[in-house]
Coordinates of C-alpha atoms in Angstrom, one line a residue:
M1 CA -4.1 -40.9 0.4
V2 CA -3.5 -38.1 -1.7
S3 CA -2.4 -38.8 -5.3
I4 CA 0.2 -37.1 -7.2
K5 CA -2.3 -35.9 -9.7
Q6 CA -4.8 -34.5 -6.9
L7 CA -1.9 -32.7 -5.2
S8 CA -0.8 -31.1 -8.5
A9 CA -4.5 -30.0 -8.7
V10 CA -4.4 -28.2 -5.3
I11 CA -1.2 -26.7 -6.1
A12 CA -2.3 -25.3 -9.5
A13 CA -5.5 -24.2 -7.7
G14 CA -3.4 -22.2 -5.4
L15 CA -1.2 -20.5 -8.2
M16 CA -4.6 -19.6 -10.0
L17 CA -5.6 -17.6 -7.0
C18 CA -2.2 -15.8 -6.8
H19 CA -3.1 -13.8 -10.0
A20 CA -5.6 -11.1 -10.3
P21 CA -6.3 -11.1 -14.2
L22 CA -6.7 -7.5 -15.7
S23 CA -9.7 -7.0 -17.7
A24 CA -8.5 -5.7 -21.4
A25 CA -9.3 -2.1 -20.6
D26 CA -7.1 -1.7 -17.2
I27 CA -3.6 -0.2 -17.5
V28 CA -1.3 -0.6 -14.8
L29 CA 1.5 2.1 -14.8
E30 CA 4.5 2.0 -12.6
T31 CA 5.4 5.3 -11.0
K32 CA 8.6 6.5 -11.0
K33 CA 10.5 8.0 -8.2
I34 CA 12.4 11.3 -8.5
T35 CA 14.9 13.5 -6.8
A36 CA 14.1 16.9 -8.4
P37 CA 11.4 18.8 -10.1
S38 CA 13.4 18.9 -13.1
K39 CA 12.6 15.5 -13.6
L40 CA 8.8 16.2 -14.0
K41 CA 7.4 16.4 -17.5
A42 CA 4.5 18.8 -18.8
D43 CA 1.0 17.9 -16.7
E44 CA 2.8 15.9 -14.2
G45 CA 3.1 16.7 -10.4
A46 CA 5.5 15.4 -7.7
V47 CA 3.7 13.3 -4.7
R48 CA 5.3 12.2 -1.7
L49 CA 4.0 9.0 0.2
S50 CA 5.1 6.2 2.3
V51 CA 4.2 2.5 2.2
R52 CA 4.7 0.1 5.0
T53 CA 3.6 -2.7 7.0
Q54 CA 3.2 -3.1 10.9
S55 CA 4.9 -6.3 11.0
Q56 CA 7.6 -7.7 8.5
Y57 CA 6.7 -9.9 5.5
T58 CA 8.9 -11.5 3.0
E59 CA 7.3 -10.3 -0.1
T60 CA 7.0 -7.3 -1.9
F61 CA 3.8 -5.3 -0.9
F62 CA 2.1 -3.5 -3.7
L63 CA -0.3 -0.7 -3.4
Y64 CA -2.7 0.5 -6.4
F65 CA -4.2 4.0 -6.9
V66 CA -6.8 4.8 -9.5
L67 CA -6.9 7.9 -11.6
L68 CA -10.3 9.4 -11.1
S69 CA -12.5 10.4 -13.9
Y70 CA -13.8 14.2 -14.4
D71 CA -17.2 13.0 -12.7
G72 CA -15.3 11.4 -9.7
R73 CA -15.8 7.5 -11.1
D74 CA -13.0 5.4 -11.2
S75 CA -11.1 5.1 -14.9
D76 CA -9.2 2.4 -16.1
K77 CA -5.7 3.5 -15.4
Y78 CA -4.1 2.4 -12.2
Y79 CA -0.7 3.6 -10.7
R80 CA 1.3 1.0 -8.7
I81 CA 3.6 1.8 -5.5
E82 CA 5.7 -0.7 -4.1
R83 CA 7.7 -1.6 -0.8
G84 CA 10.0 -4.4 -0.8
A85 CA 10.6 -6.6 2.2
G86 CA 14.3 -5.4 2.4
V87 CA 16.9 -7.7 4.2
P88 CA 15.8 -7.9 8.0
I89 CA 19.2 -9.7 9.1
A90 CA 20.9 -6.6 7.6
G91 CA 18.8 -3.9 9.2
S92 CA 16.6 -3.3 6.6
N93 CA 12.9 -3.5 6.9
M94 CA 9.4 -2.8 5.7
I95 CA 7.9 -1.4 8.6
D96 CA 9.5 2.2 9.0
V97 CA 8.3 5.1 7.3
K98 CA 10.3 5.1 4.0
A99 CA 8.7 8.3 2.0
N100 CA 9.7 8.6 -1.7
I101 CA 8.7 11.2 -4.1
Y102 CA 7.2 10.1 -7.4
K103 CA 5.8 11.8 -10.6
F104 CA 2.0 11.1 -11.2
P105 CA 0.3 13.0 -14.1
A106 CA -2.2 15.8 -13.1
G107 CA -5.5 14.5 -12.0
R108 CA -7.3 13.2 -8.8
Y109 CA -6.3 9.7 -7.1
R110 CA -7.9 7.7 -4.6
L111 CA -6.6 4.3 -3.1
V112 CA -8.1 1.4 -4.7
A113 CA -6.3 -1.9 -3.7
Y114 CA -3.6 -3.8 -2.3
T115 CA -1.7 -7.1 -2.8
M116 CA 1.5 -9.1 -2.3
R117 CA 3.1 -11.0 -4.6
C118 CA -0.1 -11.6 -7.0
E119 CA -0.1 -10.0 -10.5
G120 CA -2.4 -7.1 -11.5
V121 CA -5.1 -5.2 -9.5
P122 CA -7.2 -7.4 -7.1
K123 CA -10.8 -6.9 -7.8
A124 CA -13.6 -6.9 -5.2
G125 CA -13.8 -10.0 -3.2
M126 CA -10.6 -11.8 -4.6
Q127 CA -8.1 -13.3 -2.4
C128 CA -4.5 -14.0 -3.1
V129 CA -3.6 -17.4 -1.8
A130 CA 0.4 -18.5 -2.1
S131 CA 0.8 -21.8 -3.7
I132 CA 2.2 -23.2 -0.6
G133 CA 0.9 -21.5 2.6
G134 CA -2.0 -19.3 3.4
P135 CA -3.6 -16.4 2.2
L136 CA -1.6 -13.3 1.4
P137 CA -2.5 -9.6 2.3
T138 CA -5.1 -8.5 -0.5
G139 CA -7.8 -6.3 -0.7
H140 CA -10.0 -3.7 -2.6
Y141 CA -11.6 -0.5 -1.7
S142 CA -14.5 1.0 -3.5
A143 CA -15.0 4.6 -2.7
P144 CA -14.8 6.6 -0.4
S145 CA -11.1 5.9 0.1
P146 CA -8.1 8.0 0.7
E147 CA -7.9 10.6 -2.1
F148 CA -5.3 13.1 -3.4
E149 CA -5.0 15.6 -6.1
V150 CA -1.9 16.0 -8.6
K151 CA -1.4 19.4 -10.1
N152 CA 0.9 20.4 -12.8
G153 CA 4.3 21.5 -11.2
G154 CA 3.0 20.9 -7.8
F155 CA 3.9 19.0 -4.7
T156 CA 1.4 16.7 -3.0
D157 CA 1.9 15.0 0.5
A158 CA 0.1 12.0 -0.1
G159 CA 0.9 10.8 3.5
D160 CA 1.7 7.1 5.2
Y161 CA -0.1 4.2 4.1
I162 CA 0.1 1.5 6.5
Y163 CA -1.0 -2.5 6.4
E164 CA -1.9 -2.8 9.9
Y165 CA -4.1 -5.0 12.5
V166 CA -7.4 -3.4 12.6
G167 CA -9.3 -5.9 14.9
P168 CA -11.1 -5.4 18.2
L169 CA -8.4 -6.4 20.6
E170 CA -5.5 -4.1 21.7
I171 CA -2.0 -5.1 20.3
G172 CA -0.9 -5.8 24.0
E173 CA -3.7 -8.0 24.1
V174 CA -3.0 -10.1 21.1
D175 CA -0.7 -13.3 21.2
Q176 CA 2.3 -12.5 19.2
H177 CA 2.0 -15.4 17.2
Q178 CA -1.6 -14.9 16.1
D179 CA -2.2 -14.9 12.3
F180 CA -3.0 -11.4 11.5
S181 CA -3.7 -12.4 7.7
K182 CA -7.3 -13.5 8.1
G183 CA -9.1 -10.4 7.4
E184 CA -8.2 -8.3 10.7
S185 CA -5.4 -6.2 8.9
Q186 CA -6.3 -3.4 6.4
I187 CA -4.5 -0.3 4.8
R188 CA -4.6 2.6 7.0
W189 CA -3.4 6.4 6.7
K190 CA -1.7 9.1 8.4
P191 CA -0.1 12.2 7.8
L192 CA 3.6 12.3 7.0
K193 CA 5.6 14.1 9.7
L194 CA 8.5 15.3 7.4
P195 CA 9.2 18.8 6.0
V196 CA 9.1 19.6 2.4
P197 CA 12.4 18.4 0.9
S198 CA 14.5 21.5 0.0
A199 CA 14.7 20.4 -3.8
F200 CA 10.8 20.8 -3.9
S201 CA 10.4 23.8 -1.6
A202 CA 9.6 26.3 -4.3
L203 CA 6.8 23.9 -5.8
P204 CA 3.4 25.1 -4.7
V205 CA 2.0 22.6 -2.0
V206 CA -1.6 21.0 -3.0
A207 CA -4.2 20.3 -0.7
E208 CA -3.8 17.7 1.9
V209 CA -5.4 14.1 1.4
T210 CA -9.0 13.8 1.9
S211 CA -9.1 10.6 4.0
P212 CA -12.3 9.0 5.6
L213 CA -12.4 8.4 9.2
E214 CA -12.3 4.8 9.2
F215 CA -8.9 4.9 7.7
K216 CA -7.1 6.5 10.3
S217 CA -4.1 4.7 11.7
R218 CA -3.6 3.8 15.4
I219 CA 0.1 3.7 14.7
K220 CA 1.8 6.6 16.3
C221 CA 5.4 6.3 15.6
E222 CA 7.4 6.1 12.5
T223 CA 10.0 3.6 13.1
R224 CA 9.8 0.0 14.8
P225 CA 10.4 0.7 18.7
K226 CA 13.6 -0.7 19.9
G227 CA 13.4 -4.2 21.4
V228 CA 10.2 -5.0 19.5
S229 CA 10.8 -8.0 17.2
L230 CA 10.1 -7.3 13.7
F231 CA 7.5 -10.0 13.1
I232 CA 5.5 -8.5 16.3
P233 CA 2.9 -5.7 15.5
F234 CA 3.0 -2.8 17.5
I235 CA 1.1 0.6 17.9
C236 CA 4.1 2.4 20.0

């Protein structure tokens, strides 16, 4: 029989795994959404991107980009984008494209990590585990990974970042009740099929995202197909 003390130790261990402590030098900054170029400050640019998941979760999903130094190495500055779970029963979800425009300092950025619920930037090899339940989506990418550039007063279309199933089976061949959190899901990328918003149309458009072929998404649609459950992965 497991004692209260042993159970408490297990829960405590789970809680510890939920946190990715930052080093003293790491700086995590929240990016701010903007609706007009007038919100940009000197040496800032507008970045449009979408963050979503292939099936519904109940926790907020966090995506991290790192600012690259002049020699192409990771700096100590990280920028976090989040996608809330929404209220599925009210028709809101985290599956459909939801493109927002954020302001970023000028520079070059790359996708470096993602996590759900955990605090801080997850490092390589870290596993985020809930105090009760299994592992939560967590990962870290060394270069190369999708990169985009931000220029002063420019508009960057950074694309659509999707946490999706990347296992060997086709989605239609996978049991809908299978657990997709066992390392068979990763971030994938695809361009956004949206025109530049009229409010930003006067800004110079910055070059497209540089994304390795292995990051190409298999999802072809922008919204969840009708009749497909929120919790069943799909491709379209």
